[in-house]
Amino acid sequence: MQRLAPALREDGVPLDLISLIKTILAACKEISFRVGQGQMSGVMGSTLDENIQGEVQKRLDVVANQLFKDITLESGFVRAISSEEEDTSVPGNPNGKYIVSFDPLDGSSNIDINSLIGTIFSIMEVDEDADPSDPNIFMQPGTSQVCAGYVLYGPSTMLAMTTGNGTHFYTLDRTHGSFMRTERNVQIEPETSEFAVNMSNQRFWHEPMKNYIDDLVAGSDGPRGRNFNMRWIAAMVGDVHRVLVRGGIFAYPADTKSADKPYKLRLMYEANPMSFLVEQAGGLSVTSTGRIMEMEPSGIHQRVEVILGAKKEVEKCLSYYK
Ligand code: F6P
Ligand code: MN
């Protein structure tokens, strides 16, 4: 059956996509509420289980995943979802036009210390005849995303979102329960003097990254001729948010720490949505060999090297690999 052309909002975003986004935000508001209740919510601490990636699941991971999954699948807009906390994709409405990949609670190691955590999501369209039970319907490059965003559960709850028409910030107005747009067309300054990387992995990095970071740390005594500051929140949502707000470069480079896991971050629900947000804000998001959003994925939990942020600084970092 031929699909009818979707109703369009003035800025070109289809109304059914807006409805799906509202559904996703309803789940995030509920997660925000539970996070805000802290130890009174009964969802702090760890479960006895591990997820597909072999990481111990926090109770809040499980609760956030269940909330996000139930609300999006019930909406009717979604053909299937895939999540960091689900072994494989989960089928939804066979007529749903969209698929959603998400990390229900990014930065879980911050839960117990009452520090920054968030939800990351990525939305793509599927072919009309796509089988809702087939995980391969997710195997599309990041350039196919029609919307990406994260909700940061910080001192205030903030949404960063793009539908391909700039990256915008919204703040949750707790009195009315709605996200108000608080900044349009966020732009990342092309130059920066701030970097974010887990320095404890330095001895496991490949030579180009070791040399690049050595030169940043050498500051005004080294070839860069100026000092660089370092920040590491250990939640990608927090670190990318800082890069969007005040600039910087963020990297989770390849390392040789464990032979079977050269990369840490996940392509479908971490790197791709963050890349879309960063590129829409004028930044770059790459691996040491190419643009992240052009990668052809091979699995829903695939991991990838990530270098993103200020355009000129990312280019500088890449020059060490040449
Ligand atoms: O989801 C993975 C993640 O928690 C990211 O949010 C974060 O950037 C990174 O891992 C932190 O890694 P590490 O534990 O090495 O600091
Ligand atoms: Mn994560």
Coordinates of C-alpha atoms and ligand atoms in Angstrom, one line a residue:
M1 CA 0.0 0.0 0.0
Q2 CA 1.3 3.4 -0.9
R3 CA 2.1 5.6 2.1
L4 CA 0.3 8.9 2.2
A5 CA 2.6 12.0 2.2
P6 CA 3.0 13.1 5.8
A7 CA 1.5 16.3 7.1
L8 CA 4.3 18.9 7.4
R9 CA 4.9 21.5 10.0
E10 CA 6.0 24.9 8.8
D11 CA 9.7 24.2 9.3
G12 CA 9.4 21.0 7.3
V13 CA 9.3 18.5 10.1
P14 CA 6.6 15.8 9.6
L15 CA 3.8 16.0 12.2
D16 CA 4.2 12.2 13.0
L17 CA 7.8 12.8 13.8
I18 CA 6.9 15.6 16.1
S19 CA 4.4 13.3 17.8
L20 CA 7.1 10.6 18.2
I21 CA 9.5 13.2 19.7
K22 CA 6.8 14.2 22.2
T23 CA 6.4 10.6 23.1
I24 CA 10.1 10.2 23.7
L25 CA 10.1 13.4 25.8
A26 CA 7.3 12.0 27.9
A27 CA 9.5 9.0 28.8
C28 CA 12.4 11.4 29.5
K29 CA 10.3 13.6 31.8
E30 CA 9.3 10.5 33.8
I31 CA 13.0 9.4 34.0
S32 CA 13.9 13.0 35.0
F33 CA 11.3 12.8 37.8
R34 CA 12.7 9.5 39.1
V35 CA 16.3 10.7 38.9
G36 CA 15.3 13.8 40.9
Q37 CA 13.8 11.6 43.6
G38 CA 17.3 10.2 44.2
Q39 CA 17.5 7.6 46.9
M40 CA 13.8 8.1 47.7
S41 CA 12.9 6.6 44.3
G42 CA 13.8 3.1 45.2
V43 CA 15.7 2.7 41.9
M44 CA 19.3 3.5 43.0
G45 CA 22.0 0.8 43.3
S46 CA 22.9 -2.2 41.1
T47 CA 20.9 -5.2 39.9
L48 CA 22.5 -8.6 40.0
D49 CA 22.5 -8.7 36.1
E50 CA 24.8 -7.8 33.3
N51 CA 23.7 -6.3 30.0
I52 CA 24.8 -7.6 26.6
Q53 CA 28.0 -5.6 26.9
G54 CA 29.0 -7.4 30.1
E55 CA 28.4 -4.3 32.3
V56 CA 26.6 -4.5 35.6
Q57 CA 23.1 -3.0 35.2
K58 CA 22.1 -0.3 37.6
R59 CA 18.5 -0.4 38.7
L60 CA 17.9 3.0 37.2
D61 CA 19.3 1.7 33.8
V62 CA 16.7 -1.0 33.9
V63 CA 13.8 1.3 34.9
A64 CA 14.8 3.9 32.4
N65 CA 15.0 1.3 29.6
Q66 CA 11.6 -0.2 30.5
L67 CA 9.9 3.3 30.6
F68 CA 11.5 4.4 27.3
K69 CA 10.7 1.1 25.6
D70 CA 7.1 0.8 26.8
I71 CA 6.2 4.4 26.0
T72 CA 7.8 4.5 22.5
L73 CA 6.5 1.0 21.5
E74 CA 2.9 1.9 22.6
S75 CA 2.9 5.1 20.6
G76 CA 2.2 3.3 17.3
F77 CA 4.8 5.4 15.4
V78 CA 7.7 2.9 15.9
R79 CA 8.4 -0.2 13.9
A80 CA 11.2 -1.4 16.3
I81 CA 13.5 -0.1 19.0
S82 CA 17.1 -1.0 19.9
S83 CA 18.6 -0.1 23.2
E84 CA 21.9 -0.4 25.0
E85 CA 20.1 -2.6 27.6
E86 CA 18.4 -5.0 25.1
D87 CA 20.3 -7.9 23.6
T88 CA 18.6 -7.4 20.2
S89 CA 16.0 -5.1 18.7
V90 CA 12.4 -5.2 19.9
P91 CA 9.6 -5.2 17.4
G92 CA 6.8 -2.6 17.5
N93 CA 3.9 -1.6 15.2
P94 CA 4.4 -3.3 11.7
N95 CA 3.1 -0.1 10.2
G96 CA 5.3 2.2 12.2
K97 CA 7.4 4.6 10.1
Y98 CA 10.3 5.0 12.4
I99 CA 12.9 3.1 14.3
V100 CA 14.5 4.4 17.5
S101 CA 17.9 3.6 19.0
F102 CA 18.6 4.8 22.5
D103 CA 20.9 4.7 25.5
P104 CA 18.3 5.0 28.3
L105 CA 20.8 6.1 30.9
D106 CA 24.2 7.3 29.7
G107 CA 27.0 7.7 32.3
S108 CA 25.6 5.1 34.7
S109 CA 28.7 5.1 36.8
N110 CA 27.6 8.6 37.9
I111 CA 24.2 7.5 39.2
D112 CA 25.5 6.6 42.7
I113 CA 27.4 9.8 43.1
N114 CA 24.5 12.1 42.1
S115 CA 26.3 13.4 39.1
L116 CA 25.5 14.0 35.5
I117 CA 23.6 11.3 33.5
G118 CA 21.3 11.4 30.5
T119 CA 19.3 9.7 27.8
I120 CA 20.5 9.6 24.2
F121 CA 18.2 8.9 21.2
S122 CA 18.4 8.5 17.5
I123 CA 15.5 8.2 15.0
M124 CA 15.6 6.9 11.5
E125 CA 12.9 5.9 9.0
V126 CA 12.4 2.4 7.6
D127 CA 11.2 1.0 4.3
E128 CA 7.5 0.2 4.1
D129 CA 8.1 -3.5 4.0
A130 CA 10.8 -3.7 6.7
D131 CA 10.3 -6.6 9.0
P132 CA 9.9 -5.3 12.6
S133 CA 11.6 -8.3 14.0
D134 CA 14.7 -8.0 11.8
P135 CA 17.6 -6.2 13.6
N136 CA 19.1 -5.5 10.2
I137 CA 16.6 -2.7 9.6
F138 CA 18.8 -0.7 11.9
M139 CA 21.8 -1.1 9.7
Q140 CA 21.7 2.4 8.2
P141 CA 24.5 5.0 8.4
G142 CA 24.1 8.0 10.7
T143 CA 23.4 10.2 7.7
S144 CA 19.9 8.6 7.6
Q145 CA 19.0 10.0 11.0
V146 CA 15.9 12.3 10.9
C147 CA 16.3 13.3 14.5
A148 CA 18.8 13.0 17.3
G149 CA 19.0 14.3 20.8
Y150 CA 19.9 13.8 24.4
V151 CA 18.2 14.8 27.7
L152 CA 20.7 15.7 30.4
Y153 CA 19.5 15.1 34.0
G154 CA 21.6 17.8 35.6
P155 CA 20.8 20.7 38.0
S156 CA 18.2 21.5 35.4
T157 CA 16.9 19.0 32.9
M158 CA 17.9 20.0 29.4
L159 CA 17.2 18.6 25.9
A160 CA 19.6 19.1 22.9
M161 CA 17.9 18.1 19.7
T162 CA 18.3 18.4 15.9
T163 CA 16.0 17.4 13.1
G164 CA 18.7 18.5 10.6
N165 CA 17.9 22.1 10.9
G166 CA 20.4 23.3 13.5
T167 CA 21.0 22.1 17.1
H168 CA 18.7 23.7 19.7
F169 CA 18.6 23.6 23.5
Y170 CA 15.4 23.2 25.5
T171 CA 15.0 23.4 29.3
L172 CA 12.4 21.5 31.2
D173 CA 10.0 23.9 33.0
R174 CA 9.2 21.8 36.0
T175 CA 6.2 24.0 36.9
H176 CA 4.4 23.2 33.6
G177 CA 6.2 20.0 32.7
S178 CA 7.2 21.1 29.2
F179 CA 10.5 21.6 27.4
M180 CA 10.9 25.3 26.5
R181 CA 13.4 26.3 23.7
T182 CA 16.1 28.3 25.5
E183 CA 18.7 28.5 22.7
R184 CA 18.5 28.3 19.0
N185 CA 21.2 27.2 16.6
V186 CA 23.9 26.4 19.0
Q187 CA 27.4 26.9 17.4
I188 CA 30.7 25.3 18.5
E189 CA 33.6 27.7 18.2
P190 CA 36.1 26.2 15.6
E191 CA 39.1 26.8 17.9
T192 CA 39.5 25.7 21.6
S193 CA 41.9 25.3 24.4
E194 CA 40.0 22.6 26.3
F195 CA 40.0 18.8 25.8
A196 CA 38.2 15.8 27.3
V197 CA 39.7 12.3 27.3
N198 CA 40.2 9.6 29.9
M199 CA 43.9 10.1 30.5
S200 CA 44.2 6.9 32.5
N201 CA 44.1 5.1 29.1
Q202 CA 47.1 7.0 27.7
R203 CA 49.5 4.1 27.7
F204 CA 47.1 2.0 25.7
W205 CA 46.5 4.5 22.9
H206 CA 48.1 4.3 19.5
E207 CA 51.0 6.6 18.8
P208 CA 49.2 9.4 17.0
M209 CA 46.7 10.0 19.8
K210 CA 49.5 9.7 22.4
N211 CA 51.6 12.4 20.6
Y212 CA 48.6 14.7 20.1
I213 CA 47.6 14.6 23.8
D214 CA 51.3 15.0 24.8
D215 CA 51.4 18.2 22.8
L216 CA 48.2 19.5 24.5
V217 CA 49.6 18.7 27.9
A218 CA 53.0 20.4 27.1
G219 CA 51.0 23.6 26.7
S220 CA 52.9 26.8 26.3
D221 CA 56.2 24.8 26.5
G222 CA 55.3 22.6 23.6
P223 CA 54.6 23.0 19.8
R224 CA 51.1 24.3 20.4
G225 CA 52.5 27.3 22.2
R226 CA 49.5 27.7 24.5
N227 CA 48.0 26.0 27.6
F228 CA 45.1 23.6 27.3
N229 CA 42.6 22.8 30.1
M230 CA 41.2 19.3 30.7
R231 CA 37.7 18.1 31.8
W232 CA 36.3 14.6 32.1
I233 CA 32.7 14.0 33.4
A234 CA 32.7 10.3 32.4
A235 CA 29.2 10.6 30.9
M236 CA 29.2 11.3 27.2
V237 CA 26.1 13.4 27.6
G238 CA 27.8 15.7 30.0
D239 CA 31.0 16.0 28.1
V240 CA 29.3 16.6 24.7
H241 CA 27.0 19.1 26.4
R242 CA 30.0 21.1 27.6
V243 CA 31.5 21.0 24.1
L244 CA 28.2 22.3 22.6
V245 CA 27.9 25.1 25.2
R246 CA 31.5 26.3 25.5
G247 CA 33.5 24.4 22.9
G248 CA 36.3 21.9 23.2
I249 CA 37.4 18.5 21.8
F250 CA 36.2 15.2 23.2
A251 CA 37.8 11.9 22.3
Y252 CA 37.4 8.2 23.2
P253 CA 40.2 6.9 21.0
A254 CA 41.0 3.3 20.1
D255 CA 43.1 1.5 22.8
T256 CA 44.8 -1.8 23.4
K257 CA 43.5 -2.3 27.0
S258 CA 41.6 -5.4 26.1
A259 CA 42.3 -7.4 22.9
D260 CA 38.7 -7.9 21.9
K261 CA 37.4 -4.4 22.6
P262 CA 39.5 -1.7 20.9
Y263 CA 36.7 0.9 21.2
K264 CA 34.4 1.9 24.0
L265 CA 31.5 4.0 22.7
R266 CA 28.6 2.6 20.8
L267 CA 27.8 3.7 17.2
M268 CA 24.1 3.5 17.0
Y269 CA 22.9 5.1 20.2
E270 CA 26.0 7.2 21.3
A271 CA 28.3 8.2 18.5
N272 CA 25.7 8.7 15.7
P273 CA 23.2 10.9 17.5
M274 CA 26.1 12.9 19.1
S275 CA 27.7 13.3 15.7
F276 CA 24.4 14.6 14.2
L277 CA 24.1 17.2 17.0
V278 CA 27.8 18.3 16.8
E279 CA 27.8 18.6 13.0
Q280 CA 24.6 20.6 13.1
A281 CA 26.4 22.9 15.5
G282 CA 29.3 23.4 13.1
G283 CA 31.6 20.9 14.7
L284 CA 33.2 17.7 13.4
S285 CA 32.7 14.1 14.5
V286 CA 35.1 11.5 13.2
T287 CA 37.1 8.3 13.8
S288 CA 40.8 8.5 12.9
T289 CA 39.9 7.3 9.4
G290 CA 36.6 9.1 8.5
R291 CA 33.3 10.7 9.3
I292 CA 31.3 8.7 11.8
M293 CA 27.9 9.4 10.3
E294 CA 29.1 7.8 7.0
M295 CA 30.0 4.4 8.6
E296 CA 28.0 1.4 7.4
P297 CA 27.0 -0.3 10.7
S298 CA 27.4 -4.0 11.2
G299 CA 25.6 -4.5 14.5
I300 CA 23.3 -2.7 16.8
H301 CA 25.8 -2.8 19.7
Q302 CA 28.9 -2.0 17.5
R303 CA 31.6 0.1 19.1
V304 CA 33.5 2.9 17.5
E305 CA 36.4 5.3 18.0
V306 CA 35.1 8.9 18.6
I307 CA 36.9 12.3 18.1
L308 CA 34.4 15.2 18.1
G309 CA 34.0 18.9 18.7
A310 CA 35.7 22.1 17.6
K311 CA 36.3 21.9 13.8
K312 CA 39.9 23.2 13.7
E313 CA 41.0 21.2 16.8
V314 CA 39.5 17.9 15.4
E315 CA 41.4 18.6 12.1
K316 CA 44.5 19.2 14.1
C317 CA 44.1 15.9 16.0
L318 CA 43.6 14.1 12.7
S319 CA 46.7 15.6 11.2
Y320 CA 48.7 13.4 13.7
Y321 CA 47.3 10.3 12.0
K322 CA 48.6 11.3 8.5
Ligands
F6P1 O1 28.4 4.9 27.9 C1 29.7 4.8 28.0 C2 30.3 5.9 28.9 O2 29.8 5.9 30.2 C3 30.2 7.3 28.3 O3 29.0 7.9 28.7 C4 31.5 8.0 28.8 O4 31.9 9.0 27.9 C5 32.4 6.9 28.9 O5 31.7 5.7 28.9 C6 33.2 7.0 30.2 O6 34.3 6.1 30.1 P1 35.4 5.9 31.3 O7 34.7 4.9 32.2 O8 36.5 5.3 30.6 O9 35.6 7.2 31.9
MN2 MN 26.3 5.3 27.4

